[in-house]
mmCIF file of C-alpha atoms in Angstrom:
data_model
loop_
_atom_site.group_PDB
_atom_site.id
_atom_site.type_symbol
_atom_site.label_atom_id
_atom_site.label_comp_id
_atom_site.label_asym_id
_atom_site.label_seq_id
_atom_site.Cartn_x
_atom_site.Cartn_y
_atom_site.Cartn_z
ATOM 1 C CA MET A 173 0.868 -30.966 19.288
ATOM 2 C CA ALA A 174 3.309 -29.511 16.927
ATOM 3 C CA GLU A 175 2.520 -31.945 14.602
ATOM 4 C CA LEU A 176 -1.331 -31.369 14.984
ATOM 5 C CA ALA A 177 -1.127 -27.450 14.360
ATOM 6 C CA VAL A 178 1.073 -27.981 11.338
ATOM 7 C CA ASN A 179 -1.126 -30.175 9.704
ATOM 8 C CA ARG A 180 -4.099 -27.270 10.530
ATOM 9 C CA SER A 181 -2.077 -24.695 8.876
ATOM 10 C CA ALA A 182 -1.556 -27.105 6.416
ATOM 11 C CA SER A 183 -5.518 -27.547 5.706
ATOM 12 C CA GLU A 184 -5.905 -23.678 5.878
ATOM 13 C CA PHE A 185 -3.258 -23.454 3.544
ATOM 14 C CA ARG A 186 -5.075 -25.297 0.966
ATOM 15 C CA LYS A 187 -8.130 -24.230 1.358
ATOM 16 C CA GLY A 188 -7.130 -20.120 0.624
ATOM 17 C CA LEU A 189 -5.871 -21.964 -2.549
ATOM 18 C CA GLN A 190 -8.938 -23.080 -3.390
ATOM 19 C CA ALA A 191 -10.497 -19.633 -1.992
ATOM 20 C CA GLY A 192 -7.929 -18.081 -5.095
ATOM 21 C CA ILE A 193 -8.910 -20.603 -7.548
ATOM 22 C CA SER A 194 -11.774 -17.655 -9.162
ATOM 23 C CA ILE A 195 -9.348 -14.947 -9.240
ATOM 24 C CA ALA A 196 -6.569 -16.487 -10.476
ATOM 25 C CA ILE A 197 -8.931 -17.208 -13.432
ATOM 26 C CA GLY A 198 -10.276 -13.993 -13.248
ATOM 27 C CA TYR A 199 -6.406 -12.490 -12.865
ATOM 28 C CA ALA A 200 -5.331 -14.341 -15.820
ATOM 29 C CA PRO A 201 -6.878 -12.222 -18.785
ATOM 30 C CA ILE A 202 -5.842 -8.996 -17.046
ATOM 31 C CA ALA A 203 -2.425 -10.026 -16.429
ATOM 32 C CA LEU A 204 -1.598 -11.315 -19.851
ATOM 33 C CA THR A 205 -3.014 -8.124 -21.160
ATOM 34 C CA PHE A 206 -0.743 -5.871 -18.845
ATOM 35 C CA GLY A 207 2.292 -7.995 -20.226
ATOM 36 C CA LEU A 208 0.908 -7.466 -23.680
ATOM 37 C CA LEU A 209 0.716 -3.373 -23.340
ATOM 38 C CA ALA A 210 3.823 -3.291 -21.493
ATOM 39 C CA LYS A 211 5.714 -4.857 -24.329
ATOM 40 C CA THR A 212 4.146 -2.032 -26.524
ATOM 41 C CA THR A 213 4.896 1.159 -24.208
ATOM 42 C CA GLY A 214 8.587 -0.564 -24.258
ATOM 43 C CA LEU A 215 9.430 -2.274 -21.254
ATOM 44 C CA SER A 216 11.698 -5.064 -21.298
ATOM 45 C CA ILE A 217 10.504 -8.168 -19.919
ATOM 46 C CA GLY A 218 12.624 -7.745 -16.350
ATOM 47 C CA GLU A 219 10.533 -4.747 -16.017
ATOM 48 C CA THR A 220 7.229 -5.661 -16.703
ATOM 49 C CA VAL A 221 8.063 -8.861 -15.030
ATOM 50 C CA LEU A 222 9.465 -6.802 -12.024
ATOM 51 C CA MET A 223 6.496 -4.610 -11.706
ATOM 52 C CA SER A 224 4.158 -7.101 -11.077
ATOM 53 C CA LEU A 225 6.290 -8.956 -8.721
ATOM 54 C CA VAL A 226 6.885 -5.764 -6.722
ATOM 55 C CA VAL A 227 3.575 -3.774 -6.989
ATOM 56 C CA PHE A 228 1.154 -6.880 -7.701
ATOM 57 C CA ALA A 229 -1.822 -3.789 -8.073
ATOM 58 C CA GLY A 230 -3.834 -4.363 -11.559
ATOM 59 C CA ALA A 231 -5.586 -0.448 -11.888
ATOM 60 C CA SER A 232 -1.936 0.977 -10.847
ATOM 61 C CA GLN A 233 0.566 -0.681 -13.083
ATOM 62 C CA TYR A 234 -2.119 -0.030 -16.039
ATOM 63 C CA ILE A 235 -2.149 3.719 -15.181
ATOM 64 C CA SER A 236 1.090 3.795 -15.004
ATOM 65 C CA LEU A 237 1.725 2.488 -18.065
ATOM 66 C CA SER A 238 -0.334 5.192 -19.795
ATOM 67 C CA LEU A 239 1.876 7.760 -17.893
ATOM 68 C CA LEU A 240 4.655 6.456 -19.089
ATOM 69 C CA SER A 241 3.824 6.659 -23.066
ATOM 70 C CA LEU A 242 2.360 9.993 -22.157
ATOM 71 C CA GLY A 243 5.993 10.822 -20.949
ATOM 72 C CA THR A 244 4.695 11.598 -17.766
ATOM 73 C CA GLY A 245 7.168 12.250 -14.412
ATOM 74 C CA ILE A 246 8.466 8.979 -12.405
ATOM 75 C CA PHE A 247 7.075 11.197 -9.226
ATOM 76 C CA GLU A 248 3.962 11.706 -10.592
ATOM 77 C CA ILE A 249 3.473 7.655 -10.998
ATOM 78 C CA ILE A 250 4.251 7.209 -8.166
ATOM 79 C CA LEU A 251 1.990 9.821 -6.539
ATOM 80 C CA THR A 252 -0.910 9.038 -8.910
ATOM 81 C CA THR A 253 -0.238 5.283 -7.709
ATOM 82 C CA PHE A 254 -0.367 6.013 -3.835
ATOM 83 C CA ILE A 255 -3.981 7.738 -4.857
ATOM 84 C CA VAL A 256 -5.096 4.827 -6.747
ATOM 85 C CA ASN A 257 -4.005 2.051 -4.344
ATOM 86 C CA ILE A 258 -4.995 4.165 -0.651
ATOM 87 C CA ARG A 259 -8.390 2.293 -0.773
ATOM 88 C CA HIS A 260 -5.947 -1.108 0.627
ATOM 89 C CA PHE A 261 -5.794 0.616 3.561
ATOM 90 C CA LEU A 262 -9.370 0.520 4.210
ATOM 91 C CA MET A 263 -9.613 -2.647 3.519
ATOM 92 C CA SER A 264 -6.670 -4.231 5.547
ATOM 93 C CA THR A 265 -7.912 -2.480 8.363
ATOM 94 C CA ALA A 266 -11.183 -4.102 8.290
ATOM 95 C CA LEU A 267 -9.486 -7.580 7.652
ATOM 96 C CA ASN A 268 -7.083 -6.993 10.351
ATOM 97 C CA GLU A 269 -10.667 -7.170 12.670
ATOM 98 C CA LYS A 270 -11.620 -10.891 11.319
ATOM 99 C CA SER A 271 -7.911 -12.094 11.122
ATOM 100 C CA GLU A 272 -6.812 -14.486 13.875
ATOM 101 C CA GLU A 273 -4.134 -13.118 16.372
ATOM 102 C CA ASP A 274 -0.619 -13.670 14.895
ATOM 103 C CA HIS A 275 3.132 -12.316 14.870
ATOM 104 C CA PHE A 276 3.024 -9.073 13.372
ATOM 105 C CA VAL A 277 5.690 -10.275 11.085
ATOM 106 C CA ASN A 278 3.553 -12.743 9.517
ATOM 107 C CA LYS A 279 0.546 -10.210 9.137
ATOM 108 C CA ALA A 280 3.365 -8.085 7.521
ATOM 109 C CA ILE A 281 4.390 -10.546 4.752
ATOM 110 C CA TYR A 282 0.511 -11.941 3.621
ATOM 111 C CA SER A 283 -0.559 -7.980 3.697
ATOM 112 C CA PHE A 284 1.139 -7.402 0.500
ATOM 113 C CA GLY A 285 -0.951 -9.675 -1.255
ATOM 114 C CA ILE A 286 -4.800 -7.675 -0.224
ATOM 115 C CA THR A 287 -6.282 -6.560 -3.333
ATOM 116 C CA ASP A 288 -9.866 -6.137 -3.607
ATOM 117 C CA GLU A 289 -9.964 -9.755 -4.979
ATOM 118 C CA THR A 290 -8.439 -11.513 -2.383
ATOM 119 C CA PHE A 291 -9.877 -9.043 0.211
ATOM 120 C CA SER A 292 -13.487 -9.592 -0.707
ATOM 121 C CA VAL A 293 -12.791 -13.018 -1.096
ATOM 122 C CA ALA A 294 -11.082 -13.012 2.386
ATOM 123 C CA ALA A 295 -13.559 -10.349 4.792
ATOM 124 C CA MET A 296 -16.539 -12.748 3.046
ATOM 125 C CA LYS A 297 -15.206 -15.668 4.561
ATOM 126 C CA GLU A 298 -17.526 -17.226 7.636
ATOM 127 C CA GLY A 299 -15.614 -16.974 10.877
ATOM 128 C CA THR A 300 -12.233 -16.235 11.268
ATOM 129 C CA VAL A 301 -9.409 -15.461 8.967
ATOM 130 C CA THR A 302 -6.231 -17.605 9.419
ATOM 131 C CA THR A 303 -2.513 -17.093 8.744
ATOM 132 C CA GLY A 304 -2.283 -20.087 7.075
ATOM 133 C CA TYR A 305 -5.819 -19.250 4.722
ATOM 134 C CA MET A 306 -4.334 -15.618 3.522
ATOM 135 C CA PHE A 307 -0.998 -17.348 2.389
ATOM 136 C CA GLY A 308 -2.652 -19.656 0.292
ATOM 137 C CA LEU A 309 -5.316 -17.322 -1.179
ATOM 138 C CA ASN A 310 -2.588 -14.879 -2.029
ATOM 139 C CA LEU A 311 -0.134 -17.022 -3.308
ATOM 140 C CA ILE A 312 -2.329 -18.215 -6.164
ATOM 141 C CA SER A 313 -3.898 -15.092 -7.071
ATOM 142 C CA TYR A 314 -0.023 -13.900 -6.985
ATOM 143 C CA VAL A 315 1.450 -16.456 -8.981
ATOM 144 C CA SER A 316 -1.493 -16.339 -11.726
ATOM 145 C CA TRP A 317 -0.718 -12.586 -11.519
ATOM 146 C CA VAL A 318 3.159 -12.586 -12.164
ATOM 147 C CA VAL A 319 3.036 -15.514 -14.391
ATOM 148 C CA CYS A 320 0.231 -14.331 -17.117
ATOM 149 C CA SER A 321 1.858 -11.103 -17.299
ATOM 150 C CA GLY A 322 5.302 -12.161 -18.175
ATOM 151 C CA ILE A 323 3.567 -14.437 -20.223
ATOM 152 C CA GLY A 324 1.745 -11.817 -22.162
ATOM 153 C CA PHE A 325 4.681 -9.779 -22.699
ATOM 154 C CA LEU A 326 6.478 -13.002 -24.439
ATOM 155 C CA ILE A 327 3.592 -14.550 -26.721
ATOM 156 C CA GLY A 328 2.873 -10.676 -27.760
ATOM 157 C CA ALA A 329 -0.678 -11.288 -27.479
ATOM 158 C CA SER A 330 -3.952 -11.647 -25.045
ATOM 159 C CA LEU A 331 -6.538 -14.554 -25.196
ATOM 160 C CA PRO A 332 -8.733 -14.186 -28.364
ATOM 161 C CA GLN A 333 -10.755 -11.151 -29.259
ATOM 162 C CA THR A 334 -13.849 -13.436 -27.554
ATOM 163 C CA LEU A 335 -12.507 -14.861 -24.639
ATOM 164 C CA GLN A 336 -10.468 -11.684 -23.904
ATOM 165 C CA GLU A 337 -13.949 -10.103 -23.869
ATOM 166 C CA SER A 338 -16.378 -12.363 -22.074
ATOM 167 C CA MET A 339 -13.659 -13.326 -19.138
ATOM 168 C CA SER A 340 -13.379 -9.201 -18.744
ATOM 169 C CA VAL A 341 -16.734 -9.608 -16.800
ATOM 170 C CA ALA A 342 -14.761 -12.537 -14.659
ATOM 171 C CA LEU A 343 -13.809 -10.670 -11.456
ATOM 172 C CA TYR A 344 -16.630 -8.762 -11.772
ATOM 173 C CA ALA A 345 -18.810 -12.470 -11.731
ATOM 174 C CA MET A 346 -16.919 -13.189 -8.589
ATOM 175 C CA PHE A 347 -17.608 -10.361 -6.475
ATOM 176 C CA ILE A 348 -21.116 -10.679 -7.809
ATOM 177 C CA GLY A 349 -21.166 -14.633 -6.537
ATOM 178 C CA LEU A 350 -19.429 -13.315 -2.826
ATOM 179 C CA LEU A 351 -21.677 -10.762 -2.576
ATOM 180 C CA VAL A 352 -25.541 -12.802 -3.220
ATOM 181 C CA PRO A 353 -25.378 -15.218 -0.350
ATOM 182 C CA SER A 354 -24.387 -12.770 2.224
ATOM 183 C CA MET A 355 -27.777 -10.452 0.508
ATOM 184 C CA LYS A 356 -29.872 -13.132 1.150
ATOM 185 C CA ARG A 357 -29.460 -13.891 4.449
ATOM 186 C CA SER A 358 -29.423 -10.378 5.178
ATOM 187 C CA ILE A 359 -31.376 -7.390 4.359
ATOM 188 C CA LYS A 360 -28.396 -4.917 5.847
ATOM 189 C CA VAL A 361 -25.716 -6.328 3.361
ATOM 190 C CA VAL A 362 -28.458 -6.076 0.781
ATOM 191 C CA TYR A 363 -28.471 -1.750 1.840
ATOM 192 C CA LEU A 364 -24.704 -1.806 2.372
ATOM 193 C CA ALA A 365 -24.169 -2.788 -0.931
ATOM 194 C CA ALA A 366 -26.542 -0.461 -3.015
ATOM 195 C CA LEU A 367 -26.080 2.236 -0.616
ATOM 196 C CA ALA A 368 -22.047 2.068 -1.819
ATOM 197 C CA ALA A 369 -23.015 1.468 -5.226
ATOM 198 C CA CYS A 370 -24.962 4.434 -5.598
ATOM 199 C CA PHE A 371 -22.551 6.618 -4.167
ATOM 200 C CA ASN A 372 -19.670 5.258 -6.258
ATOM 201 C CA THR A 373 -21.711 5.609 -9.562
ATOM 202 C CA ILE A 374 -22.570 9.023 -8.578
ATOM 203 C CA PHE A 375 -18.849 9.845 -7.417
ATOM 204 C CA THR A 376 -17.570 8.614 -11.040
ATOM 205 C CA LEU A 377 -20.280 9.361 -13.387
ATOM 206 C CA THR A 378 -20.073 12.946 -12.316
ATOM 207 C CA ASN A 379 -16.107 12.822 -12.141
ATOM 208 C CA ALA A 380 -16.084 14.082 -8.293
ATOM 209 C CA LEU A 381 -13.795 11.363 -6.953
ATOM 210 C CA SER A 382 -10.881 9.820 -8.594
ATOM 211 C CA SER A 383 -11.817 5.857 -8.370
ATOM 212 C CA GLY A 384 -9.607 5.472 -6.002
ATOM 213 C CA TRP A 385 -10.795 7.836 -3.396
ATOM 214 C CA ALA A 386 -14.564 7.435 -5.059
ATOM 215 C CA ILE A 387 -14.500 3.987 -3.831
ATOM 216 C CA VAL A 388 -13.022 4.805 -0.264
ATOM 217 C CA ALA A 389 -15.763 7.321 0.064
ATOM 218 C CA ALA A 390 -18.844 5.312 -1.526
ATOM 219 C CA THR A 391 -17.762 2.195 1.218
ATOM 220 C CA LEU A 392 -17.668 5.033 4.140
ATOM 221 C CA LEU A 393 -20.508 6.695 3.793
ATOM 222 C CA SER A 394 -22.586 3.870 3.510
ATOM 223 C CA ALA A 395 -20.951 1.631 5.900
ATOM 224 C CA VAL A 396 -21.106 4.684 8.281
ATOM 225 C CA MET A 397 -24.717 5.342 7.623
ATOM 226 C CA VAL A 398 -25.690 1.626 7.842
ATOM 227 C CA GLU A 399 -24.593 1.834 11.236
ATOM 228 C CA PHE A 400 -25.717 4.637 12.342
ATOM 229 C CA ILE A 401 -29.421 3.854 11.237
ATOM 230 C CA GLU A 402 -29.009 0.358 13.114
ATOM 231 C CA GLY A 403 -28.296 1.991 15.948
ATOM 232 C CA VAL A 404 -30.828 4.078 16.267
ATOM 233 C CA LYS A 405 -33.434 1.490 15.473
ATOM 234 C CA LYS A 406 -31.642 -0.506 18.272
ATOM 235 C CA LYS A 407 -32.113 2.246 20.634
ATOM 236 C CA GLN A 408 -35.897 2.525 20.003
ATOM 237 C CA ARG A 409 -36.519 -0.873 20.112
ATOM 238 C CA GLY A 410 -34.653 -0.969 23.787
ATOM 239 C CA GLU A 411 -36.901 1.590 24.555
ATOM 240 C CA GLY A 412 -40.099 -0.133 23.508
ATOM 241 C CA HIS A 413 -39.901 -2.884 25.612
ATOM 242 C CA GLU A 414 -39.245 -1.015 28.504
ATOM 243 C CA MET B 22 16.773 -2.655 -17.367
ATOM 244 C CA SER B 23 16.750 1.372 -17.551
ATOM 245 C CA SER B 24 17.163 2.289 -13.609
ATOM 246 C CA GLU B 25 14.963 5.001 -14.229
ATOM 247 C CA ILE B 26 11.970 2.476 -14.363
ATOM 248 C CA VAL B 27 13.227 0.316 -11.751
ATOM 249 C CA TRP B 28 13.282 3.400 -9.194
ATOM 250 C CA MET B 29 9.915 3.912 -10.842
ATOM 251 C CA ILE B 30 8.713 0.354 -9.732
ATOM 252 C CA LEU B 31 10.479 0.104 -6.542
ATOM 253 C CA GLY B 32 8.781 3.840 -5.689
ATOM 254 C CA MET B 33 5.437 2.437 -6.572
ATOM 255 C CA GLY B 34 5.693 -0.675 -5.079
ATOM 256 C CA ALA B 35 6.411 1.154 -1.564
ATOM 257 C CA VAL B 36 3.666 3.271 -1.554
ATOM 258 C CA THR B 37 1.178 0.182 -2.611
ATOM 259 C CA TYR B 38 2.486 -2.155 0.115
ATOM 260 C CA ILE B 39 2.556 0.474 2.991
ATOM 261 C CA PRO B 40 -1.330 1.238 3.129
ATOM 262 C CA ARG B 41 -1.953 -2.171 2.729
ATOM 263 C CA MET B 42 0.342 -3.162 5.864
ATOM 264 C CA LEU B 43 0.020 -0.695 8.545
ATOM 265 C CA PRO B 44 -3.290 -1.718 9.893
ATOM 266 C CA PHE B 45 -2.267 -5.090 10.474
ATOM 267 C CA VAL B 46 0.866 -3.866 12.101
ATOM 268 C CA LEU B 47 -0.663 -0.507 14.008
ATOM 269 C CA PHE B 48 -4.153 -2.305 15.184
ATOM 270 C CA LYS B 49 -4.131 -5.244 17.338
ATOM 271 C CA GLY B 50 -7.669 -5.843 16.415
ATOM 272 C CA LYS B 51 -10.657 -5.487 18.719
ATOM 273 C CA GLU B 52 -9.923 -2.424 20.265
ATOM 274 C CA LEU B 53 -11.226 0.122 18.665
ATOM 275 C CA PRO B 54 -14.964 1.800 20.256
ATOM 276 C CA PRO B 55 -17.833 -0.552 19.149
ATOM 277 C CA PHE B 56 -19.335 1.945 16.557
ATOM 278 C CA LEU B 57 -15.951 1.868 14.703
ATOM 279 C CA GLN B 58 -16.216 -2.013 14.729
ATOM 280 C CA GLY B 59 -19.147 -2.087 13.659
ATOM 281 C CA VAL B 60 -18.236 0.152 10.596
ATOM 282 C CA LEU B 61 -15.701 -1.978 10.112
ATOM 283 C CA LYS B 62 -17.707 -5.076 9.706
ATOM 284 C CA ASN B 63 -19.831 -3.082 7.234
ATOM 285 C CA VAL B 64 -16.995 -2.383 5.229
ATOM 286 C CA PRO B 65 -16.606 -5.590 3.147
ATOM 287 C CA SER B 66 -20.266 -5.972 1.921
ATOM 288 C CA ALA B 67 -19.994 -1.938 1.015
ATOM 289 C CA THR B 68 -16.626 -2.442 -0.970
ATOM 290 C CA LEU B 69 -18.429 -5.105 -2.746
ATOM 291 C CA GLY B 70 -20.835 -2.935 -3.615
ATOM 292 C CA ALA B 71 -19.114 -0.150 -5.447
ATOM 293 C CA LEU B 72 -15.982 -2.606 -6.701
ATOM 294 C CA ILE B 73 -19.271 -3.327 -8.892
ATOM 295 C CA PHE B 74 -21.339 -0.791 -9.840
ATOM 296 C CA PRO B 75 -20.142 1.300 -11.932
ATOM 297 C CA GLY B 76 -17.851 -0.930 -13.186
ATOM 298 C CA VAL B 77 -19.221 -3.739 -14.516
ATOM 299 C CA LEU B 78 -21.506 -1.972 -16.671
ATOM 300 C CA PHE B 79 -17.910 -0.704 -18.831
ATOM 301 C CA ILE B 80 -16.167 -3.673 -19.362
ATOM 302 C CA GLN B 81 -16.856 -3.394 -23.137
ATOM 303 C CA GLU B 82 -18.121 -0.543 -25.282
ATOM 304 C CA ASP B 83 -21.986 -1.996 -25.387
ATOM 305 C CA ILE B 84 -23.176 -1.537 -21.630
ATOM 306 C CA TRP B 85 -25.572 -4.686 -22.570
ATOM 307 C CA PHE B 86 -22.607 -6.619 -22.218
ATOM 308 C CA GLY B 87 -21.715 -5.866 -18.537
ATOM 309 C CA ILE B 88 -25.439 -5.949 -17.660
ATOM 310 C CA LEU B 89 -26.072 -9.423 -19.183
ATOM 311 C CA GLY B 90 -23.037 -10.582 -17.348
ATOM 312 C CA ALA B 91 -24.044 -9.486 -14.184
ATOM 313 C CA ALA B 92 -27.569 -10.408 -14.449
ATOM 314 C CA ALA B 93 -26.671 -14.153 -15.777
ATOM 315 C CA ALA B 94 -23.513 -13.691 -12.824
ATOM 316 C CA PHE B 95 -26.288 -13.058 -10.109
ATOM 317 C CA LEU B 96 -29.147 -15.597 -11.375
ATOM 318 C CA VAL B 97 -26.460 -18.414 -10.447
ATOM 319 C CA ALA B 98 -25.266 -17.015 -7.641
ATOM 320 C CA TYR B 99 -29.128 -16.535 -6.190
ATOM 321 C CA LEU B 100 -29.039 -20.711 -7.595
ATOM 322 C CA GLY B 101 -26.549 -21.525 -4.249
ATOM 323 C CA ALA B 102 -23.600 -22.282 -6.764
ATOM 324 C CA ASN B 103 -20.173 -22.149 -5.986
ATOM 325 C CA VAL B 104 -18.386 -18.573 -6.621
ATOM 326 C CA ILE B 105 -15.911 -20.682 -9.090
ATOM 327 C CA VAL B 106 -19.515 -21.976 -11.048
ATOM 328 C CA VAL B 107 -20.872 -18.236 -11.182
ATOM 329 C CA VAL B 108 -17.305 -16.664 -12.762
ATOM 330 C CA LEU B 109 -17.795 -19.734 -15.698
ATOM 331 C CA GLY B 110 -21.864 -19.520 -16.186
ATOM 332 C CA ALA B 111 -20.861 -15.400 -16.445
ATOM 333 C CA ILE B 112 -18.290 -16.194 -19.087
ATOM 334 C CA ALA B 113 -20.056 -19.194 -20.550
ATOM 335 C CA VAL B 114 -22.982 -16.695 -21.144
ATOM 336 C CA LEU B 115 -20.914 -13.607 -22.891
ATOM 337 C CA SER B 116 -19.156 -16.348 -24.818
ATOM 338 C CA VAL B 117 -22.638 -17.453 -26.207
ATOM 339 C CA TYR B 118 -23.851 -13.346 -26.615
ATOM 340 C CA SER B 119 -20.403 -12.562 -28.744
ATOM 341 C CA PHE B 120 -21.179 -15.154 -30.930
ATOM 342 C CA ILE B 121 -24.386 -14.162 -31.823
ATOM 343 C CA MET B 122 -23.773 -10.526 -32.205
#
């Protein structure tokens, strides 16, 4: 029995690794550029790699570099990081609903690897998300992020300009690749995504909210509105049958 | 390593990790009211919409770059391709585009 369980979690781990390949590809150019920028900002190789190892959150790492070069204080940088990354609370809450029951220590470990990208891949997966899958998915993404940050610093250059530009679409293409199959299956997904996209565009372009809060607000508004409308419709249909 | 930077990194790590970890430790899952569970089920699709727009429009100064990349990805995904093929397809289309431009 024990052997069976080990085999199963090994194959789940492998599935996670495979699902993370697109993320690893998408992280490479961003992490290479981060390494390069960290060097020009005056960080050492140790500090650069340490930041990618400890923080593992792209947008906030970039922001910290630009704040450092502006001479911003450490406390403000940490506070900004918190605000930019607060959206992960919502993502973890949503993912927890579909993850398999497990000891909280395992969950506490793999939750370190929740990013926009790992969350999206795991949350759009059919069925339950197992611990082994999360470890595989997060590990390959994390390794790509950390290793490419270091390489970017060391070679002091990112990819060739045209390739760099083309690869900047990678993570967006991945998000689209995750979304479209569900859109084809369910019109509800189309409404959810379109509504959230509209809200986020409005919040961002009007500068009403910082980008961290804009994503949280747009997501919640869309998710609540669609759920509410669906509830009302169900009720009407229910009454119609009586 | 300057100790000030190290403290900054550790602080950034802590404030990033805590929101990621807390829900997994606080909630057992499936115990929330049905309406909230429904909302949480909607979160992934809605998040993807918000992650794609408007960000994809601004990946390069040329706004058509993002629009073309998104359209290519959408088309390849609509035809039923695997996510990796969608990613590589969009990169290929944009490589051709920047080569021509």
